Coordinates of C-alpha atoms and ligand atoms in Angstrom, one line a residue:
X772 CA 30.4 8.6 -66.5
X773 CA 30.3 11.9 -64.7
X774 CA 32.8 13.1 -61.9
X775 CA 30.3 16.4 -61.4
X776 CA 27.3 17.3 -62.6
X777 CA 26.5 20.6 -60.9
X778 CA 22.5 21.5 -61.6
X779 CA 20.7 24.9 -61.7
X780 CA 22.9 25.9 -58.7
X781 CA 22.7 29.5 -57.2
X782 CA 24.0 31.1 -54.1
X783 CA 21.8 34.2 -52.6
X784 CA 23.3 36.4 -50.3
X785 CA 20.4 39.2 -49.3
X786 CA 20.3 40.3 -52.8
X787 CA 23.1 39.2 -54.4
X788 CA 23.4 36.6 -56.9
X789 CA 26.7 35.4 -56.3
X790 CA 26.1 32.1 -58.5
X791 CA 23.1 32.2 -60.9
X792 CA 21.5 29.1 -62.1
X793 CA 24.9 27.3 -62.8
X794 CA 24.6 24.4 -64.9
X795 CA 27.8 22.4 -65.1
X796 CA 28.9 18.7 -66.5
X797 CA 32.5 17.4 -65.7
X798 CA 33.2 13.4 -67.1
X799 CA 35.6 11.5 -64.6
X800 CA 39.2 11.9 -66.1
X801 CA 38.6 15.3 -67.5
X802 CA 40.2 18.5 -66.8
X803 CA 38.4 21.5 -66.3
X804 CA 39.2 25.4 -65.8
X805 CA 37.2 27.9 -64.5
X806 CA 38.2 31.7 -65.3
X807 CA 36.4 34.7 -65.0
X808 CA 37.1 38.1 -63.4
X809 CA 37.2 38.9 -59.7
X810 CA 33.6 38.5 -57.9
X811 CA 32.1 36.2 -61.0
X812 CA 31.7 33.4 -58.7
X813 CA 34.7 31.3 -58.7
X814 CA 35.8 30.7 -55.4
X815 CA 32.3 30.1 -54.7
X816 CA 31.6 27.8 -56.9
X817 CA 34.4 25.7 -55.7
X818 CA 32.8 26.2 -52.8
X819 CA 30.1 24.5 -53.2
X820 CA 31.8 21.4 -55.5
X821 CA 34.2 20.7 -52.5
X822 CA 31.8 20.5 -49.9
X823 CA 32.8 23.1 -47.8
X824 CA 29.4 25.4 -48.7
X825 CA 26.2 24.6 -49.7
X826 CA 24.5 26.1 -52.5
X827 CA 20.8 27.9 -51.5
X828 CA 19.4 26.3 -54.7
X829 CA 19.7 23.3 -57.2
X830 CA 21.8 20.4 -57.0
X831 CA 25.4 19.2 -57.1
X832 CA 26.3 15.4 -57.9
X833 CA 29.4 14.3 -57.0
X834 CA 30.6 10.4 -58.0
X835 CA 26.7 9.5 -58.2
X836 CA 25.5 11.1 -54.8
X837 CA 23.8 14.3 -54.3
X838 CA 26.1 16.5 -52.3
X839 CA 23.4 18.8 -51.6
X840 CA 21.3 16.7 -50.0
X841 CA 24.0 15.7 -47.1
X842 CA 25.0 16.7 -43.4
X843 CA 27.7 19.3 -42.7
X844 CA 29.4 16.0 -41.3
X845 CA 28.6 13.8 -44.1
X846 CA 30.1 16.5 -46.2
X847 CA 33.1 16.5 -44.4
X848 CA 33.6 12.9 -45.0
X849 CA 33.1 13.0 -49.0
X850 CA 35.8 16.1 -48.6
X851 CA 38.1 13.8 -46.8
X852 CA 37.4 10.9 -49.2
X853 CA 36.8 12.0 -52.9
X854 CA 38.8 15.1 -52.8
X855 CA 41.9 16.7 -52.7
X856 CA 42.3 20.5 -51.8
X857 CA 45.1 22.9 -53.7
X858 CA 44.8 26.3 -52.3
X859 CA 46.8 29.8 -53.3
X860 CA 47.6 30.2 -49.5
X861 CA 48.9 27.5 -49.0
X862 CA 47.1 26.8 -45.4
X863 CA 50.2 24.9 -43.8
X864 CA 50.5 24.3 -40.1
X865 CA 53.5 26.7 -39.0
X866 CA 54.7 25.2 -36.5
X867 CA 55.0 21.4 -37.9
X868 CA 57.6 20.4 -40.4
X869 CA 56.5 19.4 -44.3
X870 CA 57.0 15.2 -43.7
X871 CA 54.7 16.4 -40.3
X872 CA 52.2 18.1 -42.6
X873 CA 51.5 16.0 -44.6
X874 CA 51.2 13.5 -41.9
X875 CA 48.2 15.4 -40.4
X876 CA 46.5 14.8 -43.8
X877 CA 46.7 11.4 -42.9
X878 CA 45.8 11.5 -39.8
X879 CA 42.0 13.3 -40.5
X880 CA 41.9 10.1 -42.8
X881 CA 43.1 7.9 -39.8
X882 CA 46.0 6.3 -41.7
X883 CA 49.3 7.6 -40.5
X884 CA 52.2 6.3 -42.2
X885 CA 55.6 8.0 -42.3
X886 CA 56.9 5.9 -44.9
X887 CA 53.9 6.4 -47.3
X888 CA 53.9 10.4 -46.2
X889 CA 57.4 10.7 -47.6
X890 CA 57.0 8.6 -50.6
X891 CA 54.3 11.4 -51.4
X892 CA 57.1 14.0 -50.6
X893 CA 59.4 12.2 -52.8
X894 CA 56.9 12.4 -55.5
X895 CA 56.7 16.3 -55.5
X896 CA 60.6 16.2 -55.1
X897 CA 61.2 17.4 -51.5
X898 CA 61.8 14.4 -49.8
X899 CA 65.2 16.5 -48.9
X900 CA 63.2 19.0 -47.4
X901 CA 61.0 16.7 -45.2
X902 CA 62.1 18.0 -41.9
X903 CA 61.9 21.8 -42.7
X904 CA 59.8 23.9 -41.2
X905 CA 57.1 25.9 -44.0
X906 CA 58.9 29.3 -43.3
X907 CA 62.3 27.5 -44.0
X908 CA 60.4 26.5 -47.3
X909 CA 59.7 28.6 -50.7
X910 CA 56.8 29.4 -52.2
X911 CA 56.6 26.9 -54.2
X912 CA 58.4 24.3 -52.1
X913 CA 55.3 25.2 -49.9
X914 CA 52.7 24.3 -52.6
X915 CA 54.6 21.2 -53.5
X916 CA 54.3 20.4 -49.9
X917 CA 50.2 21.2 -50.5
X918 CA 49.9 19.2 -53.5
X919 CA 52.1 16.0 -51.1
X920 CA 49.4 16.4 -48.6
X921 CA 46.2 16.9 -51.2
X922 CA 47.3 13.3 -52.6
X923 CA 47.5 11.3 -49.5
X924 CA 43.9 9.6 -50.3
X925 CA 44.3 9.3 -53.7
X926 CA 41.6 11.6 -54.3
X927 CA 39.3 11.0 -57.5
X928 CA 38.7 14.9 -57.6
X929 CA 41.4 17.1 -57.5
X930 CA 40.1 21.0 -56.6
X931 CA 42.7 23.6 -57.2
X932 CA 41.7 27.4 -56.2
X933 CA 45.1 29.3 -58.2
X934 CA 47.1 27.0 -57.7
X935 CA 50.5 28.7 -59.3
X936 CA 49.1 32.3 -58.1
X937 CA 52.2 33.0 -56.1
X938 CA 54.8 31.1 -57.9
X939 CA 57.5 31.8 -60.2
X940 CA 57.9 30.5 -64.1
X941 CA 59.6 27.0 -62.8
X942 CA 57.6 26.6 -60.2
X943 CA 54.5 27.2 -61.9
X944 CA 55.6 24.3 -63.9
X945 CA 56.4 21.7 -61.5
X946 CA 53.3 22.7 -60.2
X947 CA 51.8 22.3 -63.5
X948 CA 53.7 18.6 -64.2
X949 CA 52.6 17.5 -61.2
X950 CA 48.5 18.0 -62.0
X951 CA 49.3 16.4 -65.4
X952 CA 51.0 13.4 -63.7
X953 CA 47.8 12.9 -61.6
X954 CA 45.7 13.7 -64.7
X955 CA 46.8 10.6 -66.4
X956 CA 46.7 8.7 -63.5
X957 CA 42.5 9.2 -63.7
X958 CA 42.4 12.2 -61.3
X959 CA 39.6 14.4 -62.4
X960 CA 41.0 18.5 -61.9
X961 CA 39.4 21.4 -61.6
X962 CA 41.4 24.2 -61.5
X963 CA 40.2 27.9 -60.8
X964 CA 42.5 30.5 -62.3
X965 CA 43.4 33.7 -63.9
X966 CA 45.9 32.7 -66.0
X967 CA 45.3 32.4 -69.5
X968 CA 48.0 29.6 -69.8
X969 CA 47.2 27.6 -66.7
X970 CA 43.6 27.6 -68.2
X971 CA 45.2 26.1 -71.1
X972 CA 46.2 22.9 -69.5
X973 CA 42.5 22.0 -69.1
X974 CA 40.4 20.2 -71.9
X975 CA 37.3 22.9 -71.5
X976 CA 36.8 26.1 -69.9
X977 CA 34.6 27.5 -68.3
X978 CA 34.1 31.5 -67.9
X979 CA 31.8 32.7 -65.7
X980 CA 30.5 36.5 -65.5
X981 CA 28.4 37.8 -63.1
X982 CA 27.7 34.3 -61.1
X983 CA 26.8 32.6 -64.6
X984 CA 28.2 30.7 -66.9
X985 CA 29.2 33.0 -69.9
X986 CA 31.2 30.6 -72.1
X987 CA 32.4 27.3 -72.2
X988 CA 35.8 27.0 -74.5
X989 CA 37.6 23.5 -75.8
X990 CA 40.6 24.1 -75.3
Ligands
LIG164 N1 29.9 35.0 -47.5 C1 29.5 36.0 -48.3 N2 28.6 36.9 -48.0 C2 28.2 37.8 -48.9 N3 28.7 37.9 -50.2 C3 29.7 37.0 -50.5 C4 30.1 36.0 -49.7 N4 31.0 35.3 -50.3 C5 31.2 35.8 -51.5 N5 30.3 36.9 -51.7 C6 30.2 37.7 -52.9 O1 29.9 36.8 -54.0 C7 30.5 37.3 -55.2 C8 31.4 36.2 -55.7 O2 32.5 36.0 -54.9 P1 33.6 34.9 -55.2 O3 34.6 35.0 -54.1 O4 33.0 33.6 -55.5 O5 34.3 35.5 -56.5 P2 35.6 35.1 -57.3 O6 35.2 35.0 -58.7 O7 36.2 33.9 -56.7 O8 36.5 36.4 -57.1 P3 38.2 36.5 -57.0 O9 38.7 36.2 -58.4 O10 38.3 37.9 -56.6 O11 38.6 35.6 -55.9 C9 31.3 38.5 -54.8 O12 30.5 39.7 -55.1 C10 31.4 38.4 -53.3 O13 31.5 39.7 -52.7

């Protein structure tokens, strides 16, 4: 079955193409990258698959329902349900501590449960840094912190815009452990990136020049 099938998408702005026709199948479980240099579409592409944009033509289905079709509010609710966000910044709340962070995840998904919201801390290996702060926190504490807080509704799609852009070597891999944990859980992941060897991870990828798709690799 698919996770994504994104059809004949584009996105206009005045007279720019920033996605062209996109035509793009993802099976649930798989593993997809996206690379392609700066302004081919990425970011909006992702976008558009985790319903935080609409494209201005063709269709996205995500689990068996047309995305494109829905409310901004509707969207919000298949964001809150089927996905889980990884950003490069890492979009933390300053002034609340990790465990509290990740608590506000559950919270816009009305479920708040300290227990469970360490357990997912514990999982990404900071349950000693729980009560810290995200400026007491490194760079890629602060990402682990993101991933905690992306798996709080066991999402089916995991979304991940450069996910390792600002970490170090062993960082980058815990980072990188962790997505292949949730792979073989079922997770399907998308991940967006420049990096030849985070690409690498992924069963296909897909390059995209100019707002188009310009190759698709099996890795
Ligand atoms: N809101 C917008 N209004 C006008 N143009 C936009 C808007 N958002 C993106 N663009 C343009 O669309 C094109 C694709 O942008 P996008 O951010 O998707 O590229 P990208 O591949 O993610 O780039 P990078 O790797 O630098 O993040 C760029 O030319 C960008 O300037």
């Amino acid at each position: 079955m698919n996770m994504l099938e994104v059809k004949n998408v584009s996105k206009i702005y005045g007279s720019l193409h920033a996605l062209s026709e996109v035509n793009l199948t993802v099976e649930e479980g798989k593993w997809l990258s996206i690379m392609g240099p700066s302004g081919s579409g990425k970011t909006t592409l992702m976008n558009i698959i985790g319903c935080m944009d609409k494209p201005s033509l063709g269709s996205v289905i995500l689990d068996r329902q047309d995305i494109t079709q829905l409310s901004l509010s509707e969207l919000t609710e298949i964001r809150r349900d089927k996905i889980g966000l990884i950003f490069q910044q890492f979009h933390l709340v300053s002034y609340l501590t990790a465990l509290e962070n990740v608590m506000l995840a559950q919270y816009y998904h009305s479920m708040v449960d300290e227990k469970e919201a360490m357990q997912a801390l514990e999982r990404v290996g900071l349950a000693a840094r729980a009560k810290h702060l995200p400026r007491q926190l490194s760079g890629g504490e602060q990402q682990r912190v993101c991933i905690a807080r992306a798996l709080i509704n066991y999402p089916k799609l995991i979304l991940a815009d450069e996910p390792t852009g600002n970490l170090d070597e062993s960082n980058e891999a815990m980072v990188m452990n962790l997505l292949h944990e949730l792979h073989k859980e079922g997770s399907t992941i998308i991940v967006v990136t420049h990096s030849l060897e985070v690409s690498k991870h992924a069963q296909t990828t897909v390059v995209l020049e100019h707002g188009k798709v310009a190759r698709v690799i099996d890795n």
